[in-house]
Coordinates of C-alpha atoms and ligand atoms in Angstrom, one line a residue:
M1 CA -0.1 0.0 -0.1
H2 CA 1.3 3.6 -1.3
L3 CA 0.6 5.9 0.7
G4 CA 3.6 8.4 0.4
H5 CA 6.9 9.3 2.1
S6 CA 7.5 11.5 4.6
Y7 CA 8.5 14.9 3.6
K8 CA 10.5 15.4 7.1
Q9 CA 11.7 11.3 6.8
H10 CA 12.3 10.9 3.9
P11 CA 13.4 14.6 1.5
P12 CA 13.8 14.3 -1.8
T13 CA 16.6 14.3 -3.3
G14 CA 17.8 15.4 -7.2
A15 CA 16.2 17.7 -9.4
F16 CA 12.6 17.7 -10.9
D17 CA 11.4 18.6 -14.1
A18 CA 8.0 19.1 -12.6
I19 CA 6.2 20.2 -9.1
V20 CA 2.9 19.6 -8.5
I21 CA 1.2 21.0 -5.3
G22 CA -1.7 18.1 -4.1
S23 CA -1.6 15.3 -4.7
G24 CA -6.2 14.8 -5.4
I25 CA -6.7 13.5 -9.0
G26 CA -6.0 16.1 -10.2
G27 CA -2.5 16.3 -9.0
L28 CA -1.9 12.4 -9.2
V29 CA -3.0 12.5 -12.8
S30 CA -1.0 15.5 -14.3
A31 CA 1.8 13.4 -12.1
A32 CA 1.2 10.5 -13.8
V33 CA 0.6 12.0 -17.4
L34 CA 3.7 13.6 -17.4
S35 CA 6.0 10.6 -15.9
R36 CA 5.1 8.2 -18.6
F37 CA 5.6 11.1 -21.6
G38 CA 8.6 13.5 -20.8
K39 CA 8.6 15.4 -17.6
K40 CA 10.6 12.7 -16.4
R41 CA 10.9 13.9 -12.5
V42 CA 7.2 15.1 -10.7
L43 CA 8.3 15.6 -7.4
V44 CA 4.2 16.1 -5.9
L45 CA 4.2 17.7 -2.5
E46 CA 0.7 17.2 -0.1
R47 CA 0.0 18.7 3.7
H48 CA -1.9 16.0 4.2
Y49 CA -0.6 12.7 6.0
R50 CA -1.5 10.6 3.4
L51 CA -2.0 10.6 -0.4
G52 CA -5.5 11.2 -2.1
G53 CA -6.8 14.3 -1.9
F54 CA -10.5 13.9 -1.2
T55 CA -9.3 9.8 -2.9
H56 CA -8.1 9.3 0.2
T57 CA -9.8 7.6 2.6
F58 CA -9.7 7.6 7.0
T59 CA -9.6 4.5 9.6
R60 CA -11.2 4.6 13.2
P61 CA -10.4 0.9 14.5
G62 CA -12.4 -2.2 12.7
Y63 CA -13.7 0.4 10.1
E64 CA -12.4 2.9 7.2
W65 CA -14.1 5.4 5.4
D66 CA -13.4 6.7 1.7
V67 CA -14.2 10.9 2.1
G68 CA -15.3 12.1 -1.5
V69 CA -16.2 8.6 -3.6
H70 CA -19.4 7.0 -3.8
Y71 CA -19.0 6.5 -7.5
I72 CA -18.4 6.9 -10.3
G73 CA -19.2 6.6 -14.3
Q74 CA -17.9 6.0 -17.5
V75 CA -15.5 2.7 -16.2
G76 CA -16.8 0.4 -17.2
E77 CA -15.5 -1.7 -20.0
R78 CA -15.6 0.3 -23.1
G79 CA -15.5 3.5 -20.2
A80 CA -13.0 5.7 -21.3
L81 CA -12.4 6.9 -18.2
R82 CA -11.7 2.8 -17.9
A83 CA -8.7 2.8 -20.4
L84 CA -7.2 5.8 -18.5
F85 CA -7.3 4.5 -15.2
D86 CA -6.3 1.2 -16.8
K87 CA -3.1 2.7 -18.2
L88 CA -2.4 4.9 -14.9
S89 CA -2.3 2.4 -13.1
D90 CA -1.4 -0.7 -14.2
G91 CA -4.6 -2.4 -14.2
R92 CA -3.9 -2.0 -10.3
I93 CA -7.6 -0.1 -10.1
R94 CA -10.6 -2.3 -10.1
W95 CA -14.2 -1.5 -10.7
A96 CA -17.6 -3.2 -9.6
P97 CA -20.2 -2.1 -10.5
L98 CA -23.2 -0.8 -8.7
P99 CA -26.7 -2.3 -7.9
D100 CA -28.3 -1.9 -11.8
V101 CA -30.6 1.4 -10.3
Y102 CA -27.5 3.7 -8.7
D103 CA -29.8 6.3 -7.4
R104 CA -33.2 6.6 -6.0
V105 CA -34.6 9.5 -5.1
E106 CA -37.1 9.8 -3.5
L107 CA -39.7 13.4 -2.5
G108 CA -41.3 12.5 0.6
S109 CA -42.6 9.1 0.3
R110 CA -42.5 9.7 -4.1
G111 CA -39.7 7.2 -4.7
Y112 CA -38.0 7.5 -8.0
D113 CA -35.0 4.9 -9.4
F114 CA -32.2 5.8 -11.8
V115 CA -31.5 2.8 -13.7
S116 CA -28.1 1.9 -15.7
G117 CA -27.9 2.5 -19.4
T118 CA -29.4 5.6 -21.8
G119 CA -32.5 3.6 -23.0
R120 CA -33.4 1.9 -20.3
F121 CA -33.6 5.0 -17.7
I122 CA -35.6 6.8 -20.9
E123 CA -37.6 3.9 -20.1
T124 CA -38.1 4.0 -16.9
M125 CA -38.4 7.4 -16.5
G126 CA -40.9 7.6 -18.6
R127 CA -43.6 4.8 -16.9
A128 CA -43.1 7.0 -14.4
F129 CA -44.2 10.2 -15.9
P130 CA -46.5 8.8 -19.2
N131 CA -47.5 12.2 -20.0
E132 CA -43.8 13.1 -20.5
R133 CA -41.9 10.7 -22.8
D134 CA -41.4 13.2 -25.4
A135 CA -39.9 15.6 -22.3
I136 CA -37.3 12.7 -20.8
A137 CA -36.6 11.7 -25.2
K138 CA -35.4 15.7 -25.9
Y139 CA -33.6 16.0 -22.4
V140 CA -31.5 12.8 -22.5
D141 CA -30.6 13.5 -26.1
L142 CA -29.8 18.1 -25.3
V143 CA -27.7 16.2 -21.6
K144 CA -25.7 14.0 -24.4
T145 CA -25.0 17.1 -27.0
T146 CA -23.9 19.5 -24.3
T147 CA -21.8 16.4 -22.6
K148 CA -20.3 16.3 -25.7
R149 CA -19.8 19.6 -27.1
G150 CA -18.2 20.5 -23.3
S151 CA -15.0 18.4 -23.9
M152 CA -13.9 20.6 -27.1
F153 CA -14.8 23.3 -24.7
F154 CA -12.6 22.0 -21.8
M155 CA -10.0 20.0 -24.1
S156 CA -9.5 23.9 -25.3
R157 CA -7.9 25.1 -22.2
S158 CA -5.2 23.8 -23.0
L159 CA -4.1 25.5 -25.0
P160 CA -2.8 29.0 -24.7
S161 CA -4.8 32.1 -24.6
I162 CA -3.5 33.4 -27.9
V163 CA -5.0 30.5 -30.0
S164 CA -7.5 29.4 -27.3
A165 CA -9.0 33.5 -28.6
V166 CA -8.8 32.3 -32.1
T167 CA -10.4 28.5 -32.1
S168 CA -13.2 29.6 -29.3
P169 CA -16.1 30.1 -31.5
F170 CA -16.0 26.9 -32.4
T171 CA -14.7 25.1 -29.3
T172 CA -17.5 27.1 -27.2
R173 CA -20.4 26.8 -30.4
G174 CA -23.3 25.1 -29.2
F175 CA -22.2 24.8 -25.7
A176 CA -21.7 27.9 -24.0
E177 CA -24.9 29.2 -24.5
L178 CA -25.8 26.2 -22.4
A179 CA -23.6 27.1 -20.1
S180 CA -24.8 30.1 -19.6
R181 CA -28.1 29.6 -18.3
T182 CA -29.4 27.5 -15.4
T183 CA -30.9 24.0 -15.4
R184 CA -34.3 24.9 -14.3
D185 CA -34.5 27.0 -17.0
V186 CA -33.4 24.8 -19.5
L187 CA -35.7 22.7 -17.7
L188 CA -38.3 24.4 -18.2
E189 CA -38.3 24.7 -21.6
L190 CA -39.2 21.4 -21.9
T191 CA -41.2 19.7 -19.3
K192 CA -43.2 22.3 -17.0
N193 CA -43.8 19.1 -14.9
E194 CA -41.9 19.9 -11.1
E195 CA -42.0 16.6 -10.3
L196 CA -40.3 15.2 -13.2
I197 CA -37.7 18.4 -12.6
A198 CA -37.6 18.1 -9.4
V199 CA -36.6 14.1 -10.0
L200 CA -34.6 14.7 -13.1
T201 CA -32.4 16.8 -11.0
G202 CA -32.8 14.6 -7.5
Q203 CA -28.4 14.2 -8.2
Y204 CA -27.9 18.7 -7.8
G205 CA -26.1 17.1 -4.5
D206 CA -23.3 15.6 -6.8
Y207 CA -22.8 19.0 -7.3
G208 CA -23.3 20.9 -5.3
L209 CA -26.7 23.4 -6.2
P210 CA -30.0 23.2 -6.5
P211 CA -31.6 23.7 -10.3
S212 CA -31.5 27.5 -10.9
R213 CA -28.5 28.2 -9.2
S214 CA -26.7 25.3 -10.9
S215 CA -25.2 25.8 -14.6
F216 CA -27.1 22.8 -17.0
A217 CA -23.5 22.8 -18.3
M218 CA -22.1 21.0 -14.6
H219 CA -25.9 19.5 -15.2
A220 CA -25.4 17.8 -18.3
A221 CA -22.2 16.5 -17.3
L222 CA -22.9 15.1 -14.3
V223 CA -26.4 13.3 -15.7
S224 CA -24.2 11.8 -18.6
H225 CA -21.7 10.6 -16.5
Y226 CA -24.0 8.3 -14.3
L227 CA -26.4 7.2 -17.5
G228 CA -24.5 3.8 -18.6
G229 CA -23.8 3.2 -15.5
A230 CA -22.2 3.5 -11.7
F231 CA -19.5 2.1 -10.1
Y232 CA -16.5 1.4 -7.1
P233 CA -13.1 1.0 -6.6
V234 CA -12.6 -3.0 -4.9
G235 CA -10.3 -1.4 -1.6
G236 CA -12.3 2.0 -1.9
A237 CA -10.7 5.0 -2.6
S238 CA -7.5 4.6 -1.3
V239 CA -6.9 2.8 -4.6
F240 CA -6.3 5.6 -6.9
A241 CA -3.1 7.6 -4.9
E242 CA -2.0 3.7 -4.6
G243 CA -2.3 2.4 -8.1
I244 CA -1.3 5.5 -10.2
A245 CA 1.8 6.6 -7.6
P246 CA 3.7 3.9 -8.8
L247 CA 3.9 5.2 -12.6
I248 CA 5.3 9.2 -11.0
E249 CA 7.9 6.5 -8.8
E250 CA 9.0 4.8 -12.1
G251 CA 9.8 8.1 -13.8
G252 CA 12.0 8.5 -11.3
G253 CA 10.0 10.8 -9.7
H254 CA 8.7 10.8 -5.5
L255 CA 5.5 11.9 -3.8
A256 CA 5.9 13.4 -0.7
V257 CA 2.9 13.6 2.2
S258 CA 2.8 16.4 5.0
A259 CA 5.2 18.6 3.3
E260 CA 2.8 21.9 3.1
V261 CA 3.6 24.3 0.7
S262 CA 3.0 27.8 1.8
S263 CA 3.6 29.6 -1.1
I264 CA 5.0 29.6 -4.4
I265 CA 8.4 31.4 -5.8
I266 CA 8.1 34.2 -8.3
E267 CA 10.9 35.3 -9.2
Q268 CA 10.7 38.6 -12.4
G269 CA 7.3 37.4 -12.7
I270 CA 8.2 33.2 -13.2
A271 CA 7.3 30.8 -11.5
V272 CA 10.4 29.0 -10.1
G273 CA 9.7 26.6 -7.2
V274 CA 7.6 26.3 -3.8
R275 CA 9.0 27.3 -0.2
L276 CA 7.4 25.2 1.9
A277 CA 6.0 25.5 5.2
D278 CA 8.8 24.6 7.3
G279 CA 10.7 27.1 5.3
G280 CA 12.2 24.6 3.0
E281 CA 12.4 25.2 -0.7
Q282 CA 11.8 22.8 -4.1
R283 CA 12.9 24.8 -7.7
A284 CA 11.2 23.3 -10.8
P285 CA 10.6 25.3 -14.4
L286 CA 7.1 24.1 -14.0
V287 CA 4.4 23.9 -11.4
I288 CA 1.1 22.7 -11.1
S289 CA -0.7 23.9 -8.3
D290 CA -3.8 21.2 -7.7
A291 CA -4.3 22.9 -4.4
G292 CA -7.5 24.7 -6.8
V293 CA -7.3 28.1 -8.2
A294 CA -9.2 29.8 -4.5
N295 CA -5.9 28.5 -2.5
T296 CA -3.6 29.2 -6.0
F297 CA -4.1 33.0 -6.1
G298 CA -5.8 33.7 -3.1
R299 CA -2.9 31.8 -0.8
L300 CA -0.4 30.3 -2.6
V301 CA 1.0 33.5 -5.0
P302 CA 2.2 36.0 -3.6
E303 CA -0.4 39.2 -3.5
A304 CA 2.6 41.2 -5.5
S305 CA 2.4 38.4 -7.8
R306 CA -1.1 38.1 -8.4
P307 CA -2.6 39.4 -11.9
A308 CA -5.3 41.4 -11.4
S309 CA -7.8 40.1 -14.6
W310 CA -7.9 36.5 -13.0
T311 CA -8.2 38.5 -9.1
K312 CA -11.0 40.2 -10.6
A313 CA -12.2 37.4 -13.0
L314 CA -12.4 34.6 -10.0
A315 CA -14.6 37.2 -7.5
T316 CA -17.1 36.4 -9.7
V317 CA -17.1 32.9 -8.8
P318 CA -18.3 31.7 -5.2
A319 CA -16.4 28.8 -3.2
S320 CA -19.2 25.6 -3.6
S321 CA -21.6 24.7 -0.3
S322 CA -19.1 23.5 2.5
Y323 CA -21.6 20.1 4.5
L324 CA -21.7 18.1 7.1
C325 CA -20.7 14.2 6.7
L326 CA -22.0 11.8 9.1
Y327 CA -19.9 8.2 9.1
L328 CA -21.4 5.7 10.5
G329 CA -20.0 2.2 12.1
F330 CA -22.2 -1.0 12.3
K331 CA -21.1 -4.4 14.1
A332 CA -22.8 -6.5 11.3
T333 CA -22.3 -7.2 7.5
D334 CA -24.2 -5.0 4.8
A335 CA -26.5 -8.2 4.2
E336 CA -27.2 -8.5 7.6
L337 CA -28.5 -5.2 7.7
G338 CA -30.3 -5.4 4.5
L339 CA -28.2 -2.5 3.1
T340 CA -27.4 -2.4 -1.0
G341 CA -25.2 -0.3 -2.7
T342 CA -27.9 1.8 -4.3
N343 CA -27.3 5.7 -3.5
L344 CA -30.3 7.2 -1.9
W345 CA -30.8 10.8 -2.0
L346 CA -33.9 11.7 0.3
Y347 CA -35.8 15.1 0.2
P348 CA -38.9 17.1 2.4
D349 CA -40.2 17.4 -1.3
E350 CA -40.2 18.9 -4.8
K351 CA -39.3 22.0 -3.8
H352 CA -35.3 22.0 -4.0
D353 CA -34.3 25.9 -4.7
E354 CA -37.2 26.4 -1.5
N355 CA -35.9 24.0 0.2
V356 CA -31.9 25.3 0.0
A357 CA -32.3 28.8 0.4
R358 CA -34.3 27.9 4.1
F359 CA -32.3 26.0 5.7
E360 CA -29.1 27.9 4.8
A361 CA -31.5 30.9 6.1
D362 CA -32.1 28.8 9.6
P363 CA -30.1 25.7 9.6
E364 CA -32.4 24.3 12.3
A365 CA -35.5 24.2 9.1
P366 CA -35.8 20.7 7.7
F367 CA -33.1 19.6 5.1
P368 CA -32.9 19.9 2.2
M369 CA -31.7 17.1 1.0
V370 CA -29.4 13.8 2.4
Y371 CA -27.9 12.1 0.7
L372 CA -27.1 8.5 2.1
S373 CA -23.9 5.8 0.4
F374 CA -23.3 2.6 1.6
P375 CA -19.4 1.9 0.6
S376 CA -18.9 -1.5 2.3
A377 CA -22.0 -2.2 0.4
K378 CA -20.1 -1.6 -2.6
D379 CA -17.1 -3.1 -2.1
P380 CA -16.7 -6.4 -2.2
D381 CA -13.1 -6.6 -1.0
F382 CA -14.8 -4.3 2.1
Q383 CA -14.9 -7.9 4.0
R384 CA -12.4 -9.3 3.4
R385 CA -10.3 -6.4 5.2
F386 CA -13.1 -5.3 7.5
P387 CA -15.2 -9.4 8.5
G388 CA -18.9 -8.6 10.2
R389 CA -18.5 -4.9 9.8
A390 CA -21.0 -2.4 7.7
T391 CA -20.4 1.1 7.3
V392 CA -22.7 4.6 5.8
D393 CA -21.6 7.9 5.2
V394 CA -25.0 10.2 4.9
I395 CA -24.0 14.0 3.5
T396 CA -26.1 17.1 3.9
M397 CA -25.3 20.3 3.5
A398 CA -24.0 23.5 5.6
K399 CA -22.2 27.1 5.4
W400 CA -18.9 27.5 6.5
E401 CA -20.6 30.7 8.4
W402 CA -22.6 28.9 10.7
I403 CA -18.8 26.4 11.8
S404 CA -16.4 29.4 11.1
K405 CA -16.1 30.7 14.8
W406 CA -14.1 27.9 15.2
Q407 CA -11.6 28.6 13.0
G408 CA -7.9 28.5 14.3
T409 CA -9.3 26.2 16.8
K410 CA -7.3 22.9 17.2
W411 CA -9.4 19.4 15.9
H412 CA -10.5 17.2 17.9
K413 CA -10.1 19.9 20.8
R414 CA -12.3 23.0 19.5
G415 CA -14.0 23.2 22.8
E416 CA -17.8 22.0 24.4
D417 CA -19.9 24.0 21.9
Y418 CA -18.2 22.7 18.7
D419 CA -19.6 19.3 20.3
A420 CA -22.7 20.3 20.9
F421 CA -23.9 22.1 17.4
K422 CA -22.2 18.7 16.2
Q423 CA -24.0 16.1 18.5
R424 CA -27.1 18.4 17.8
F425 CA -26.4 17.3 14.0
T426 CA -25.6 13.8 14.3
E427 CA -28.4 13.8 16.0
R428 CA -30.6 14.7 13.9
L429 CA -29.2 13.0 10.8
L430 CA -29.8 9.7 12.7
E431 CA -33.0 10.5 13.0
V432 CA -33.5 10.7 9.0
V433 CA -31.7 7.9 8.8
F434 CA -33.5 5.3 11.1
N435 CA -37.1 6.9 9.3
R436 CA -35.7 5.5 6.0
L437 CA -34.1 2.6 7.8
P438 CA -36.0 1.2 10.7
Q439 CA -33.6 -1.7 11.2
L440 CA -30.6 0.3 12.2
R441 CA -31.7 1.7 14.6
G442 CA -29.9 0.5 17.9
R443 CA -27.1 -0.4 15.7
V444 CA -24.7 2.3 15.4
D445 CA -21.4 0.6 16.8
V446 CA -19.3 4.4 15.2
A447 CA -20.5 7.8 14.3
E448 CA -18.3 10.7 13.1
L449 CA -19.7 14.0 11.9
S450 CA -17.9 15.9 9.7
T451 CA -17.8 19.2 9.4
P452 CA -16.8 22.1 7.1
L453 CA -14.2 22.9 9.8
T454 CA -12.6 19.3 8.8
A455 CA -13.1 19.6 5.0
E456 CA -10.6 22.6 5.5
H457 CA -8.0 21.4 8.1
F458 CA -7.4 18.0 5.9
A459 CA -8.0 19.6 2.7
S460 CA -7.1 22.8 2.2
H461 CA -10.1 24.2 1.2
P462 CA -10.4 27.9 2.3
R463 CA -14.3 27.4 3.4
G464 CA -14.8 23.7 3.2
E465 CA -16.6 24.0 0.7
L466 CA -17.1 20.4 -1.5
Y467 CA -16.7 20.8 -4.9
G468 CA -14.4 23.8 -5.1
I469 CA -16.2 27.1 -6.6
D470 CA -19.5 26.9 -7.6
H471 CA -21.1 25.4 -10.8
T472 CA -23.0 28.1 -11.4
P473 CA -23.4 29.8 -15.0
A474 CA -20.5 32.4 -14.3
R475 CA -18.0 29.5 -13.8
Y476 CA -18.3 28.9 -16.9
E477 CA -17.2 32.4 -18.5
L478 CA -13.9 32.9 -16.4
P479 CA -10.9 32.8 -18.4
L480 CA -9.1 29.2 -17.1
R481 CA -7.3 27.5 -18.8
A482 CA -4.2 25.3 -17.7
K483 CA -0.9 27.8 -18.4
T484 CA -1.8 31.0 -16.5
P485 CA -0.7 34.7 -16.5
I486 CA 2.4 33.8 -13.9
P487 CA 4.7 31.5 -17.3
G488 CA 6.3 28.3 -15.5
L489 CA 2.8 28.3 -13.4
M490 CA -0.1 25.6 -14.4
L491 CA -3.9 24.5 -13.1
T492 CA -4.9 21.3 -12.6
G493 CA -8.1 19.5 -10.8
A494 CA -11.5 19.7 -10.5
D495 CA -11.2 23.4 -10.7
L496 CA -9.5 23.5 -14.0
A497 CA -12.5 21.2 -15.3
T498 CA -16.0 20.3 -13.0
C499 CA -15.6 18.6 -9.3
G500 CA -16.0 14.7 -9.3
V501 CA -12.8 12.5 -10.0
A502 CA -13.4 12.4 -13.5
G503 CA -14.1 16.0 -13.9
G504 CA -10.1 16.1 -11.1
A505 CA -9.6 13.1 -14.1
L506 CA -9.7 15.7 -16.6
G507 CA -8.4 18.6 -15.0
G508 CA -5.0 17.1 -14.4
L509 CA -5.7 15.6 -18.4
I510 CA -5.8 19.0 -19.8
T511 CA -2.7 20.2 -18.2
A512 CA -1.0 17.0 -19.3
A513 CA -1.9 18.2 -22.5
A514 CA -0.3 21.9 -22.3
V515 CA 2.7 20.1 -21.9
V516 CA 2.9 17.5 -24.0
G517 CA 0.2 17.4 -26.1
P518 CA -3.1 16.5 -26.9
G519 CA -2.2 13.6 -28.8
P520 CA -0.3 11.7 -26.5
V521 CA -3.3 12.4 -24.0
M522 CA -6.6 11.8 -25.9
G523 CA -4.6 8.0 -26.6
L524 CA -4.8 7.7 -23.4
L525 CA -8.5 8.0 -23.3
K526 CA -8.7 4.6 -26.3
R527 CA -9.0 1.0 -25.3
S528 CA -5.4 -0.7 -26.8
Ligands
LIG601 C1 -18.4 14.9 0.5 C2 -18.2 14.5 -1.3 C3 -18.5 13.0 -1.7 C4 -17.7 13.3 -3.2 N1 -18.8 12.2 -3.5 C5 -17.7 12.1 -5.1 C6 -17.8 10.3 -5.7 O1 -19.1 10.7 -5.6 N2 -17.7 10.4 -7.4 C7 -17.5 11.4 -7.9 O2 -16.7 12.0 -8.6 N3 -17.1 13.1 -6.8 C8 -17.0 13.3 -5.4 N4 -16.8 13.8 -5.4 C9 -15.5 14.8 -5.8 C10 -14.2 14.6 -6.3 O3 -14.2 14.1 -5.0 C11 -13.5 15.6 -6.2 O4 -14.6 16.8 -7.2 C12 -12.3 15.7 -6.8 O5 -11.7 14.5 -6.3 C13 -11.0 16.5 -6.2 O6 -10.4 16.3 -7.2 P1 -8.6 17.3 -7.2 O7 -7.6 16.9 -7.8 O8 -9.2 18.7 -8.1 O9 -8.7 17.7 -5.6 P2 -8.9 17.3 -3.9 O10 -9.5 16.7 -4.3 O11 -9.5 18.7 -3.2 O12 -7.1 17.4 -3.9 C14 -6.1 19.0 -3.7 C15 -5.1 18.2 -3.3 O13 -4.6 19.6 -2.7 C16 -3.9 19.5 -1.4 N5 -3.2 21.0 -0.8 C17 -4.1 22.3 -0.8 N6 -3.4 22.9 -0.9 C18 -2.3 22.4 -0.4 C19 -1.0 22.8 -0.6 N7 -0.4 24.1 0.4 N8 0.4 21.9 0.0 C20 0.5 20.8 -0.9 N9 -0.6 20.0 -0.8 C21 -1.5 21.1 -0.7 C22 -4.7 19.0 -0.4 O14 -4.5 18.9 1.2 C23 -5.6 17.9 -1.4 O15 -5.0 16.8 -0.9 C24 -16.9 14.2 -3.8 C25 -16.4 15.2 -3.0 C26 -16.5 15.1 -1.5 C27 -16.4 16.3 -0.5

């Protein structure tokens, strides 16, 4: 199991061709592709004590939980992402399919299944909404074409800005207009049925914005990502880092954990390396940041070197929503508890936007959404590793402002009022779980709540946000590209494309394509 070398105990030696800040999936993919195609020695610096960013896992005696991986699409036998991960991990990352019904959306007592396969998806939704069959078919068509056009839009971010300016009328054709509209606006043109709109947007937690705030481009990308079915990495999310790290090391690279970068060194306007929190320095002709665009330009690039145009543009897009996650452990198997791998999306009713707004204004209001995921039931290797145990993750949205007053306090020692806040939300979330799955009442062995402070502490996202910068229409107008206005400094990861493991990996590919050219990178997505 490869979890990275401690920076202090095993400091990297020799010269590096590139430094990658952060070992999220974007950092790992960009580093691995550069190792494979030319930039031989890549140094990955991760501030956490484990590699992986949101793909890392954490353990408590008898249990392990993922943080940011519940299901992934396009990794079936013929999926483009499958080819990518197979090549970067030499087949070490293996996949287990979720049940045919990968998501179930419940609006109060009314339930709707999301079934694998485009045809079956249309058929099942059509059965639930027989008067809306045409609208559903048109919707799926639009989702697919928007996503297809989106791939051109994103890959053009690997081009230098001058080339991109020339090609942009072609790369954004048919996409920019839909990206600039909200999901609700676009759906309202297809149907006026509010129940159907609520069901079709019932995975909005996967990008963190209700229908009247999200860009349709993000919605389309997410829906289309899972249309062919969903999968889980066998052995849990840590297999991403374990699987990909060897390729980086084979190229002479090095992956260091507990290696916090405090700033990017800019000399005469050019990025030439990084300064670490311990005061040390690492230099390389190329610095790639997977730390998120807000972190990179708000914290790591020294103020005097921040390009004014980017600062101004970035101010138009806020951080995405923060979240609470309750990690549950049971001393029983999933079979004994009657749990399956189908994700449950629980909503009070069909009014997603109103419910979110009410909760944001008052944390005591009913949860606008509760997502239940069953990692142990999805992972065929879980019983071998943790016999007789099961795990459940319970996620809802939260506001950074609710907990920001405890920022700066020490992890596990944040004070009694913070503990009381956590206890209150733990009990409320447990009640939701027990109402839906009464067989779990009285059987919880471990219950641990993470708050936005946890995400800020471990993943370094400034407001403990789920998904980097928000996926509003304005996000799609940002002048983001792999190459920043600072020569020698590039971006990677989900902020460069979209949230999600696939989005983060796409960010990694865009960055690598900007260095080694699109040809070899596109080849990684083909089965050979
Ligand atoms: C609760 C939750 C559930 C999710 N569920 C899913 C899912 O089911 N399916 C899916 O596809 N996606 C899911 N996602 C989203 C997905 O996990 C992320 O979008 C994706 O992993 C982001 O990858 P990244 O490389 O862009 O960034 P990150 O994973 O955030 O990695 C950034 C890394 O940079 C490091 N870093 C930051 N600052 C510094 C510094 N100064 N020095 C050194 N290192 C630094 C951080 O520690 C971190 O490791 C989920 C996310 C969350 C939070």
